[in-house]
Amino acid sequence: MKPVHDSLRTLPNRHIFLEQIDVMLKRNPHHSMLLIDVVRFSDVSSSFGYELGDELLLTIANRISYLFTGHHAQLGRISGDIFGLVIPGKFSQVQLQRFYIHLIEHFKTPIGVGDHSFIADFNVGAVSNEESAIAASQFFTRVEAALKQAKQNRYDNFCYMSLVDKPDNSRSITLKADLKRALSHHELEIYYQPKVNLRTLEIVGAECLLRWNHPLDGVLFPGALIEAAESYNMMNEMGYWVLEAAFKGVKELAAANVRLKLSVNMSPTQLYDPHFVDQLAEFARVYEVDLGQIEIELTEDVALSNSFVVTSQLTQIRALGVSVAIDDFGKGYSNLAYMRNIELDTIKVDKTFVMELSESPINRAVIEASKLIATAANCELVAEGIENIHQLHVLREIGVMEGQGFLFSRAVPINDFIRLTQQDFIVGNSHARLSRVGDTAK
């Protein structure tokens, strides 16, 4: 691939880019625009220096230009790590989201800069002009609002807005108000996704996942719920609700003669809460739960946020007998230096590498590298997102012992989970499947 730009200075800056947009809109009002924010790029600059950071940004810019060459798109650099991409034509929300997916899929291939490799991730705001006349400033303001929304929603890195959308609609405001009621009216519930031994297909644990039984909208997934909690500054309250529900779950499972380790996500607010360790001990006392049956999960970005606070808090947590896991391992920019400072029990490799094992040998290489790191760190490697037999076979070949995913089960309510623990999984040519087929033949 021949570079389109030899230097970041040859990219149109914000002012020149706006002028170009204005000219393009006057010629033909039907244009679409993506505003592309490179996630956590500041980590790269602060860790490796601005010279390497600029080289990485230039590579990203050239890749984006190459990806959209066929659409005659115009690329500009809006700020340090934000690019604008104007695409001639009127595209629907679905089409623009496909552009976004095409972008992130392409950038799962690592970028080599010097002696380092990086995997880029993006927040993307998108807008399409359907009007006959519009000013470039209005067009640009709307796509900035879309990007802001995409960055605020941590569970969906893409946001589309039409030129008449309001950034915060009445439904989202209602959701925020509903959250307070949900906490007091017992509308929140924990679902359990089985964690399975990939050799024996036995359930060895479960991840606790939050669901919201909304009276109007039915069962909601965590994205809208967490966004509402963040807007209301209620993340700490909701985090403790989930944690206590996990302890209740351990006790309820024990009553059904099921003894397993449950994993629960730790919010960033709890990481900085000086009372968190004491609260763990208190929940264990109240519900008579062995803390060895609880595993705390935190994401890599949380682990990277403040090494001293992270190390201190997690050391105290592990001293209680609670296990600690890193979730979404390998996603985004992974500065693995933090692995030297934190003692871990589990590494959960990000599901994107598992779900696309057949797409590229890079995905298998990342999992194999994660296995080596886990072995060196004396901790378990868990694969998320297992959806088919091929993925299961490859993970077994690599030596991954535990995993979870739709091949085994989605997250289910506790009574359904208890029933899962009392039956065999039937997948591929497993012993359980062959035995079941044999029984049926008789």
Tab-separated table of C-alpha atoms in Angstrom, residues 1-2 4 61-74 85 87-88 102:
chain	number	residue	atom	x	y	z
A	1	MET	CA	0.000	0.000	0.000
A	2	LYS	CA	1.563	3.288	-1.141
A	4	VAL	CA	-1.164	8.832	0.593
A	61	ALA	CA	-4.395	8.225	8.488
A	62	ASN	CA	-2.957	6.463	5.442
A	63	ARG	CA	-4.843	3.272	6.248
A	64	ILE	CA	-8.123	5.181	6.549
A	65	SER	CA	-7.476	6.932	3.233
A	66	TYR	CA	-6.702	3.579	1.606
A	67	LEU	CA	-9.867	1.958	2.999
A	68	PHE	CA	-12.147	4.609	1.514
A	69	THR	CA	-10.312	5.271	-1.766
A	70	GLY	CA	-13.183	3.809	-3.772
A	71	HIS	CA	-15.627	6.281	-2.254
A	72	HIS	CA	-13.540	9.337	-3.208
A	73	ALA	CA	-13.555	10.386	0.447
A	74	GLN	CA	-11.755	13.443	1.817
A	85	LEU	CA	-13.812	11.717	6.751
A	87	ILE	CA	-17.854	10.693	1.852
A	88	PRO	CA	-19.783	11.901	-1.212
A	102	HIS	CA	-15.187	-2.131	8.071
